PDB file of C-alpha atoms in Angstrom:
ATOM      1  CA  THR A   1       4.291 -31.949 -60.241  1.00  0.00           C
ATOM      2  CA  GLU A   2       0.619 -32.161 -60.085  1.00  0.00           C
ATOM      3  CA  GLN A   3      -1.462 -29.954 -58.319  1.00  0.00           C
ATOM      4  CA  GLY A   4      -4.051 -30.555 -55.744  1.00  0.00           C
ATOM      5  CA  ASP A   5      -7.372 -29.343 -56.197  1.00  0.00           C
ATOM      6  CA  SER A   6      -6.896 -26.960 -53.134  1.00  0.00           C
ATOM      7  CA  GLN A   7      -3.736 -25.348 -54.638  1.00  0.00           C
ATOM      8  CA  VAL A   8      -5.238 -24.315 -58.185  1.00  0.00           C
ATOM      9  CA  PRO A   9      -6.134 -20.411 -58.231  1.00  0.00           C
ATOM     10  CA  ASP A  10      -9.922 -19.626 -58.405  1.00  0.00           C
ATOM     11  CA  GLY A  11     -11.564 -20.080 -62.012  1.00  0.00           C
ATOM     12  CA  MET A  12      -8.135 -21.772 -63.413  1.00  0.00           C
ATOM     13  CA  VAL A  13      -8.080 -25.353 -64.118  1.00  0.00           C
ATOM     14  CA  ALA A  14      -4.782 -27.481 -63.732  1.00  0.00           C
ATOM     15  CA  SER A  15      -3.423 -28.912 -67.007  1.00  0.00           C
ATOM     16  CA  GLY A  16       0.398 -30.480 -68.457  1.00  0.00           C
ATOM     17  CA  GLY A  17       1.761 -28.681 -65.103  1.00  0.00           C
ATOM     18  CA  ARG A  18       0.220 -25.405 -65.473  1.00  0.00           C
ATOM     19  CA  TYR A  19      -3.050 -23.330 -64.944  1.00  0.00           C
ATOM     20  CA  ILE A  20      -5.650 -22.481 -67.962  1.00  0.00           C
ATOM     21  CA  ASP A  21      -8.267 -19.783 -67.130  1.00  0.00           C
ATOM     22  CA  PRO A  22     -10.981 -21.501 -68.932  1.00  0.00           C
ATOM     23  CA  ASN A  23     -12.623 -17.703 -69.830  1.00  0.00           C
ATOM     24  CA  ALA A  24      -9.552 -16.224 -71.127  1.00  0.00           C
ATOM     25  CA  PRO A  25      -8.516 -16.296 -74.790  1.00  0.00           C
ATOM     26  CA  MET A  26      -6.731 -19.423 -76.153  1.00  0.00           C
ATOM     27  CA  VAL A  27      -4.739 -21.048 -79.247  1.00  0.00           C
ATOM     28  CA  ALA A  28      -3.727 -24.262 -80.034  1.00  0.00           C
ATOM     29  CA  LEU A  29      -0.473 -24.139 -82.044  1.00  0.00           C
ATOM     30  CA  THR A  30      -0.443 -27.282 -83.924  1.00  0.00           C
ATOM     31  CA  PHE A  31       3.022 -28.945 -85.821  1.00  0.00           C
ATOM     32  CA  ASP A  32       2.829 -31.534 -88.309  1.00  0.00           C
ATOM     33  CA  ASP A  33       5.132 -34.248 -90.081  1.00  0.00           C
ATOM     34  CA  GLY A  34       7.254 -34.866 -87.172  1.00  0.00           C
ATOM     35  CA  PRO A  35       9.073 -36.008 -84.938  1.00  0.00           C
ATOM     36  CA  TYR A  36      12.022 -34.008 -85.938  1.00  0.00           C
ATOM     37  CA  ALA A  37      14.414 -33.090 -82.736  1.00  0.00           C
ATOM     38  CA  PRO A  38      16.198 -30.403 -84.176  1.00  0.00           C
ATOM     39  CA  VAL A  39      12.871 -28.530 -84.540  1.00  0.00           C
ATOM     40  CA  GLY A  40      11.040 -29.604 -82.227  1.00  0.00           C
ATOM     41  CA  ASN A  41      13.056 -29.498 -79.156  1.00  0.00           C
ATOM     42  CA  ARG A  42      13.358 -26.040 -79.899  1.00  0.00           C
ATOM     43  CA  ILE A  43       9.658 -25.407 -80.077  1.00  0.00           C
ATOM     44  CA  MET A  44       9.208 -27.012 -76.798  1.00  0.00           C
ATOM     45  CA  ASP A  45      12.030 -24.866 -75.496  1.00  0.00           C
ATOM     46  CA  CYS A  46      10.061 -21.703 -76.501  1.00  0.00           C
ATOM     47  CA  ALA A  47       6.559 -22.807 -75.445  1.00  0.00           C
ATOM     48  CA  GLU A  48       7.548 -23.862 -71.889  1.00  0.00           C
ATOM     49  CA  GLN A  49       9.846 -20.639 -71.477  1.00  0.00           C
ATOM     50  CA  TYR A  50       6.312 -18.848 -71.617  1.00  0.00           C
ATOM     51  CA  GLY A  51       4.194 -21.053 -69.803  1.00  0.00           C
ATOM     52  CA  GLY A  52       2.583 -22.688 -73.074  1.00  0.00           C
ATOM     53  CA  ARG A  53       2.000 -26.079 -74.619  1.00  0.00           C
ATOM     54  CA  VAL A  54       1.642 -27.301 -78.317  1.00  0.00           C
ATOM     55  CA  THR A  55       0.261 -30.233 -80.326  1.00  0.00           C
ATOM     56  CA  PHE A  56       2.548 -32.141 -82.346  1.00  0.00           C
ATOM     57  CA  TYR A  57       0.952 -34.432 -85.096  1.00  0.00           C
ATOM     58  CA  VAL A  58       3.363 -37.374 -85.679  1.00  0.00           C
ATOM     59  CA  VAL A  59       3.719 -39.562 -88.384  1.00  0.00           C
ATOM     60  CA  GLY A  60       3.964 -42.956 -87.018  1.00  0.00           C
ATOM     61  CA  ASN A  61       7.264 -44.611 -89.260  1.00  0.00           C
ATOM     62  CA  ARG A  62       9.374 -41.322 -87.996  1.00  0.00           C
ATOM     63  CA  VAL A  63       8.329 -42.025 -84.390  1.00  0.00           C
ATOM     64  CA  ASN A  64      11.104 -44.720 -83.164  1.00  0.00           C
ATOM     65  CA  SER A  65      13.823 -42.496 -84.801  1.00  0.00           C
ATOM     66  CA  TYR A  66      12.749 -39.766 -82.424  1.00  0.00           C
ATOM     67  CA  LYS A  67      12.252 -41.590 -79.041  1.00  0.00           C
ATOM     68  CA  SER A  68      13.668 -38.902 -76.741  1.00  0.00           C
ATOM     69  CA  GLU A  69      11.927 -36.439 -78.294  1.00  0.00           C
ATOM     70  CA  ILE A  70       8.622 -37.993 -78.289  1.00  0.00           C
ATOM     71  CA  GLN A  71       9.308 -38.812 -74.501  1.00  0.00           C
ATOM     72  CA  ARG A  72       9.769 -35.202 -73.776  1.00  0.00           C
ATOM     73  CA  MET A  73       6.498 -34.387 -75.266  1.00  0.00           C
ATOM     74  CA  TYR A  74       4.463 -36.641 -73.609  1.00  0.00           C
ATOM     75  CA  ALA A  75       6.402 -35.802 -70.302  1.00  0.00           C
ATOM     76  CA  ASN A  76       6.256 -32.296 -70.299  1.00  0.00           C
ATOM     77  CA  GLY A  77       2.533 -31.860 -71.173  1.00  0.00           C
ATOM     78  CA  HIS A  78       2.591 -31.454 -75.420  1.00  0.00           C
ATOM     79  CA  GLU A  79      -0.021 -33.194 -76.725  1.00  0.00           C
ATOM     80  CA  ILE A  80       1.237 -35.957 -79.727  1.00  0.00           C
ATOM     81  CA  GLY A  81      -1.521 -36.360 -82.077  1.00  0.00           C
ATOM     82  CA  ASN A  82      -1.829 -39.155 -84.971  1.00  0.00           C
ATOM     83  CA  HIS A  83      -0.942 -37.710 -88.498  1.00  0.00           C
ATOM     84  CA  THR A  84      -1.434 -41.771 -89.618  1.00  0.00           C
ATOM     85  CA  GLN A  85       1.630 -44.054 -89.938  1.00  0.00           C
ATOM     86  CA  ASP A  86       2.971 -43.279 -93.687  1.00  0.00           C
ATOM     87  CA  HIS A  87       1.359 -39.354 -94.173  1.00  0.00           C
ATOM     88  CA  LYS A  88      -0.853 -41.183 -97.072  1.00  0.00           C
ATOM     89  CA  TYR A  89      -3.961 -39.080 -98.138  1.00  0.00           C
ATOM     90  CA  LEU A  90      -6.785 -41.198 -96.961  1.00  0.00           C
ATOM     91  CA  GLN A  91      -9.374 -39.994 -98.831  1.00  0.00           C
ATOM     92  CA  LYS A  92      -7.161 -42.348-101.439  1.00  0.00           C
ATOM     93  CA  LEU A  93      -7.296 -45.653 -99.408  1.00  0.00           C
ATOM     94  CA  GLY A  94     -10.053 -48.169 -98.756  1.00  0.00           C
ATOM     95  CA  ALA A  95     -11.294 -48.768 -95.154  1.00  0.00           C
ATOM     96  CA  GLN A  96      -9.066 -51.307 -94.112  1.00  0.00           C
ATOM     97  CA  GLU A  97      -6.053 -49.386 -95.095  1.00  0.00           C
ATOM     98  CA  ILE A  98      -7.463 -46.227 -93.326  1.00  0.00           C
ATOM     99  CA  ARG A  99      -7.811 -48.339 -90.338  1.00  0.00           C
ATOM    100  CA  GLN A 100      -4.049 -49.530 -90.629  1.00  0.00           C
ATOM    101  CA  GLN A 101      -2.961 -46.180 -90.956  1.00  0.00           C
ATOM    102  CA  VAL A 102      -4.299 -44.719 -87.671  1.00  0.00           C
ATOM    103  CA  GLU A 103      -3.554 -47.792 -85.678  1.00  0.00           C
ATOM    104  CA  ALA A 104      -0.108 -48.456 -86.653  1.00  0.00           C
ATOM    105  CA  CYS A 105       0.696 -44.614 -85.627  1.00  0.00           C
ATOM    106  CA  ASN A 106      -1.390 -45.371 -82.526  1.00  0.00           C
ATOM    107  CA  GLN A 107       0.550 -48.027 -81.453  1.00  0.00           C
ATOM    108  CA  ALA A 108       3.907 -46.276 -82.493  1.00  0.00           C
ATOM    109  CA  VAL A 109       3.449 -43.822 -79.899  1.00  0.00           C
ATOM    110  CA  ALA A 110       1.667 -45.895 -77.355  1.00  0.00           C
ATOM    111  CA  ALA A 111       4.889 -48.141 -77.565  1.00  0.00           C
ATOM    112  CA  ILE A 112       7.022 -44.990 -76.233  1.00  0.00           C
ATOM    113  CA  THR A 113       4.567 -43.216 -74.143  1.00  0.00           C
ATOM    114  CA  GLY A 114       2.125 -45.576 -72.832  1.00  0.00           C
ATOM    115  CA  GLU A 115      -0.872 -43.920 -74.107  1.00  0.00           C
ATOM    116  CA  ALA A 116      -2.123 -43.447 -77.644  1.00  0.00           C
ATOM    117  CA  PRO A 117      -2.496 -40.308 -79.687  1.00  0.00           C
ATOM    118  CA  LYS A 118      -6.350 -39.073 -78.624  1.00  0.00           C
ATOM    119  CA  THR A 119      -6.584 -36.967 -81.944  1.00  0.00           C
ATOM    120  CA  VAL A 120      -6.196 -37.539 -85.662  1.00  0.00           C
ATOM    121  CA  ARG A 121      -5.180 -35.043 -88.270  1.00  0.00           C
ATOM    122  CA  LEU A 122      -5.609 -36.027 -91.907  1.00  0.00           C
ATOM    123  CA  PRO A 123      -2.600 -35.558 -94.130  1.00  0.00           C
ATOM    124  CA  GLY A 124      -3.680 -32.700 -96.200  1.00  0.00           C
ATOM    125  CA  GLY A 125      -7.433 -32.612 -94.432  1.00  0.00           C
ATOM    126  CA  GLY A 126      -8.340 -34.692 -97.094  1.00  0.00           C
ATOM    127  CA  LYS A 127     -11.595 -36.489 -95.971  1.00  0.00           C
ATOM    128  CA  ASN A 128     -14.393 -38.344 -97.085  1.00  0.00           C
ATOM    129  CA  SER A 129     -17.188 -40.760 -95.969  1.00  0.00           C
ATOM    130  CA  THR A 130     -15.045 -43.586 -95.862  1.00  0.00           C
ATOM    131  CA  VAL A 131     -12.277 -42.021 -93.820  1.00  0.00           C
ATOM    132  CA  LEU A 132     -15.068 -40.430 -91.559  1.00  0.00           C
ATOM    133  CA  ALA A 133     -16.808 -43.944 -90.948  1.00  0.00           C
ATOM    134  CA  ASN A 134     -13.294 -45.542 -90.180  1.00  0.00           C
ATOM    135  CA  ILE A 135     -11.637 -43.399 -87.789  1.00  0.00           C
ATOM    136  CA  SER A 136     -12.625 -43.809 -84.284  1.00  0.00           C
ATOM    137  CA  GLN A 137     -10.969 -40.565 -82.626  1.00  0.00           C
ATOM    138  CA  PRO A 138     -12.027 -36.930 -83.176  1.00  0.00           C
ATOM    139  CA  ILE A 139     -10.537 -35.158 -85.899  1.00  0.00           C
ATOM    140  CA  ALA A 140      -8.338 -31.753 -85.680  1.00  0.00           C
ATOM    141  CA  LEU A 141      -7.902 -30.171 -88.729  1.00  0.00           C
ATOM    142  CA  TRP A 142      -7.347 -25.970 -88.635  1.00  0.00           C
ATOM    143  CA  ASP A 143      -8.709 -22.746 -89.478  1.00  0.00           C
ATOM    144  CA  VAL A 144      -5.125 -20.740 -89.656  1.00  0.00           C
ATOM    145  CA  ASP A 145      -3.051 -22.481 -92.543  1.00  0.00           C
ATOM    146  CA  THR A 146       0.766 -20.801 -92.255  1.00  0.00           C
ATOM    147  CA  LEU A 147       1.346 -22.483 -95.639  1.00  0.00           C
ATOM    148  CA  ASP A 148       4.865 -22.716 -93.733  1.00  0.00           C
ATOM    149  CA  TRP A 149       5.754 -25.788 -95.906  1.00  0.00           C
ATOM    150  CA  LYS A 150       5.510 -24.098 -98.906  1.00  0.00           C
ATOM    151  CA  THR A 151       6.873 -20.797 -98.581  1.00  0.00           C
ATOM    152  CA  ARG A 152       9.892 -21.677 -95.954  1.00  0.00           C
ATOM    153  CA  ASN A 153       9.452 -17.776 -95.094  1.00  0.00           C
ATOM    154  CA  ALA A 154       9.519 -17.198 -90.856  1.00  0.00           C
ATOM    155  CA  GLN A 155       8.451 -13.880 -91.585  1.00  0.00           C
ATOM    156  CA  TYR A 156       5.166 -14.835 -94.101  1.00  0.00           C
ATOM    157  CA  THR A 157       4.272 -17.359 -91.114  1.00  0.00           C
ATOM    158  CA  ILE A 158       4.737 -14.677 -88.597  1.00  0.00           C
ATOM    159  CA  ASP A 159       2.202 -12.282 -90.516  1.00  0.00           C
ATOM    160  CA  THR A 160      -0.476 -14.821 -91.556  1.00  0.00           C
ATOM    161  CA  VAL A 161      -0.876 -15.995 -88.039  1.00  0.00           C
ATOM    162  CA  LEU A 162      -0.820 -12.316 -86.559  1.00  0.00           C
ATOM    163  CA  ARG A 163      -3.158 -11.197 -89.232  1.00  0.00           C
ATOM    164  CA  GLN A 164      -5.786 -14.055 -88.698  1.00  0.00           C
ATOM    165  CA  VAL A 165      -5.625 -15.141 -85.405  1.00  0.00           C
ATOM    166  CA  GLN A 166      -8.761 -15.401 -83.332  1.00  0.00           C
ATOM    167  CA  ASP A 167      -9.501 -16.686 -79.985  1.00  0.00           C
ATOM    168  CA  GLY A 168     -10.102 -20.714 -80.277  1.00  0.00           C
ATOM    169  CA  ASP A 169      -8.328 -21.341 -83.241  1.00  0.00           C
ATOM    170  CA  ILE A 170      -6.307 -24.141 -84.652  1.00  0.00           C
ATOM    171  CA  ILE A 171      -2.945 -22.993 -86.239  1.00  0.00           C
ATOM    172  CA  LEU A 172      -1.095 -25.741 -88.983  1.00  0.00           C
ATOM    173  CA  MET A 173       2.504 -25.490 -88.410  1.00  0.00           C
ATOM    174  CA  HIS A 174       5.307 -28.065 -89.514  1.00  0.00           C
ATOM    175  CA  ASP A 175       7.984 -29.587 -87.349  1.00  0.00           C
ATOM    176  CA  LEU A 176      10.439 -30.312 -90.039  1.00  0.00           C
ATOM    177  CA  TYR A 177      11.532 -27.020 -91.397  1.00  0.00           C
ATOM    178  CA  GLU A 178      14.129 -24.468 -89.919  1.00  0.00           C
ATOM    179  CA  GLN A 179      11.873 -21.277 -90.390  1.00  0.00           C
ATOM    180  CA  SER A 180       8.722 -23.018 -89.095  1.00  0.00           C
ATOM    181  CA  VAL A 181      10.826 -22.850 -85.754  1.00  0.00           C
ATOM    182  CA  ILE A 182      12.144 -19.310 -86.033  1.00  0.00           C
ATOM    183  CA  ALA A 183       8.503 -18.176 -86.804  1.00  0.00           C
ATOM    184  CA  ALA A 184       7.253 -20.128 -83.568  1.00  0.00           C
ATOM    185  CA  GLU A 185      10.022 -18.372 -81.529  1.00  0.00           C
ATOM    186  CA  THR A 186       8.645 -15.392 -82.397  1.00  0.00           C
ATOM    187  CA  LEU A 187       4.949 -15.942 -82.374  1.00  0.00           C
ATOM    188  CA  ILE A 188       5.096 -17.531 -79.300  1.00  0.00           C
ATOM    189  CA  PRO A 189       6.098 -14.920 -77.041  1.00  0.00           C
ATOM    190  CA  GLU A 190       4.157 -12.524 -79.117  1.00  0.00           C
ATOM    191  CA  LEU A 191       0.635 -14.423 -78.710  1.00  0.00           C
ATOM    192  CA  THR A 192       1.607 -14.480 -75.105  1.00  0.00           C
ATOM    193  CA  ARG A 193       1.927 -10.821 -74.757  1.00  0.00           C
ATOM    194  CA  ARG A 194      -1.396 -10.334 -76.743  1.00  0.00           C
ATOM    195  CA  GLY A 195      -3.397 -12.467 -74.160  1.00  0.00           C
ATOM    196  CA  TYR A 196      -3.754 -15.864 -75.981  1.00  0.00           C
ATOM    197  CA  GLN A 197      -2.798 -18.946 -73.665  1.00  0.00           C
ATOM    198  CA  LEU A 198      -0.762 -21.916 -75.568  1.00  0.00           C
ATOM    199  CA  VAL A 199      -2.942 -24.898 -75.221  1.00  0.00           C
ATOM    200  CA  THR A 200      -3.230 -28.031 -76.645  1.00  0.00           C
ATOM    201  CA  VAL A 201      -6.186 -29.011 -78.746  1.00  0.00           C
ATOM    202  CA  SER A 202      -7.566 -31.811 -76.303  1.00  0.00           C
ATOM    203  CA  GLU A 203      -7.448 -28.907 -73.646  1.00  0.00           C
ATOM    204  CA  MET A 204      -9.021 -26.226 -75.696  1.00  0.00           C
ATOM    205  CA  ALA A 205     -11.504 -29.089 -76.801  1.00  0.00           C
ATOM    206  CA  GLU A 206     -11.989 -30.000 -73.377  1.00  0.00           C
ATOM    207  CA  LEU A 207     -12.881 -26.396 -72.158  1.00  0.00           C
ATOM    208  CA  ARG A 208     -15.002 -25.895 -75.160  1.00  0.00           C
ATOM    209  CA  GLY A 209     -17.504 -28.538 -75.187  1.00  0.00           C
ATOM    210  CA  GLY A 210     -15.405 -31.419 -76.423  1.00  0.00           C
ATOM    211  CA  MET A 211     -14.957 -33.659 -79.112  1.00  0.00           C
ATOM    212  CA  ALA A 212     -17.031 -36.671 -80.419  1.00  0.00           C
ATOM    213  CA  ALA A 213     -15.133 -39.525 -82.572  1.00  0.00           C
ATOM    214  CA  GLY A 214     -15.526 -39.446 -85.999  1.00  0.00           C
ATOM    215  CA  GLN A 215     -16.275 -35.740 -86.015  1.00  0.00           C
ATOM    216  CA  SER A 216     -13.536 -33.086 -87.159  1.00  0.00           C
ATOM    217  CA  TYR A 217     -12.522 -29.749 -85.817  1.00  0.00           C
ATOM    218  CA  GLY A 218     -10.837 -26.472 -87.266  1.00  0.00           C
ATOM    219  CA  HIS A 219     -11.730 -24.310 -84.144  1.00  0.00           C
ATOM    220  CA  PHE A 220     -13.078 -24.047 -80.357  1.00  0.00           C
ATOM    221  CA  ARG A 221     -15.201 -21.007 -79.865  1.00  0.00           C
TER     222      ARG A 221
END
């Protein structure tokens, strides 16, 4: 339910059905390569239990297979980001195909939610001047890379995050693997216990100076 301005506690910001303290530590957990409901729904279950929200960078050609997961992300205040239509490495493409990859994913998401993603994540983080010139949304990269897709080891993912995490970080994980959601189910309560608010990329950006189209961001300090 939407909160009226008069109900927002002093110094807090209402967002995603909860309150965020702009002056307290926060991190953005992000999950690439989905949607994949057996993993994504468990991530959302855990995040919501602890009052957090996360960001899913979805591949457009998967979206129609997981409409109910996409609808839940949107309805419950998680962020849906654009991870291109076919997970192509954009730095290897020409201008027209870069635009097509981004726009097709925008349209796939908007067809279900009514709203296109606000931010783009480049597959592999690959960028060059052509990529930057042909993407009209802000680009969210990361500064904590868990390598969860490579290790498929929950404890390694947990240890990597807890060793490196700082206020303002964007943390890279994936919405595909059992070991990734096992890690998330430990990290979400532990990060919360350590005083981090779990926010979406756009929430953190809005509270930390904003984002510009065609610019890339790995964190918000």
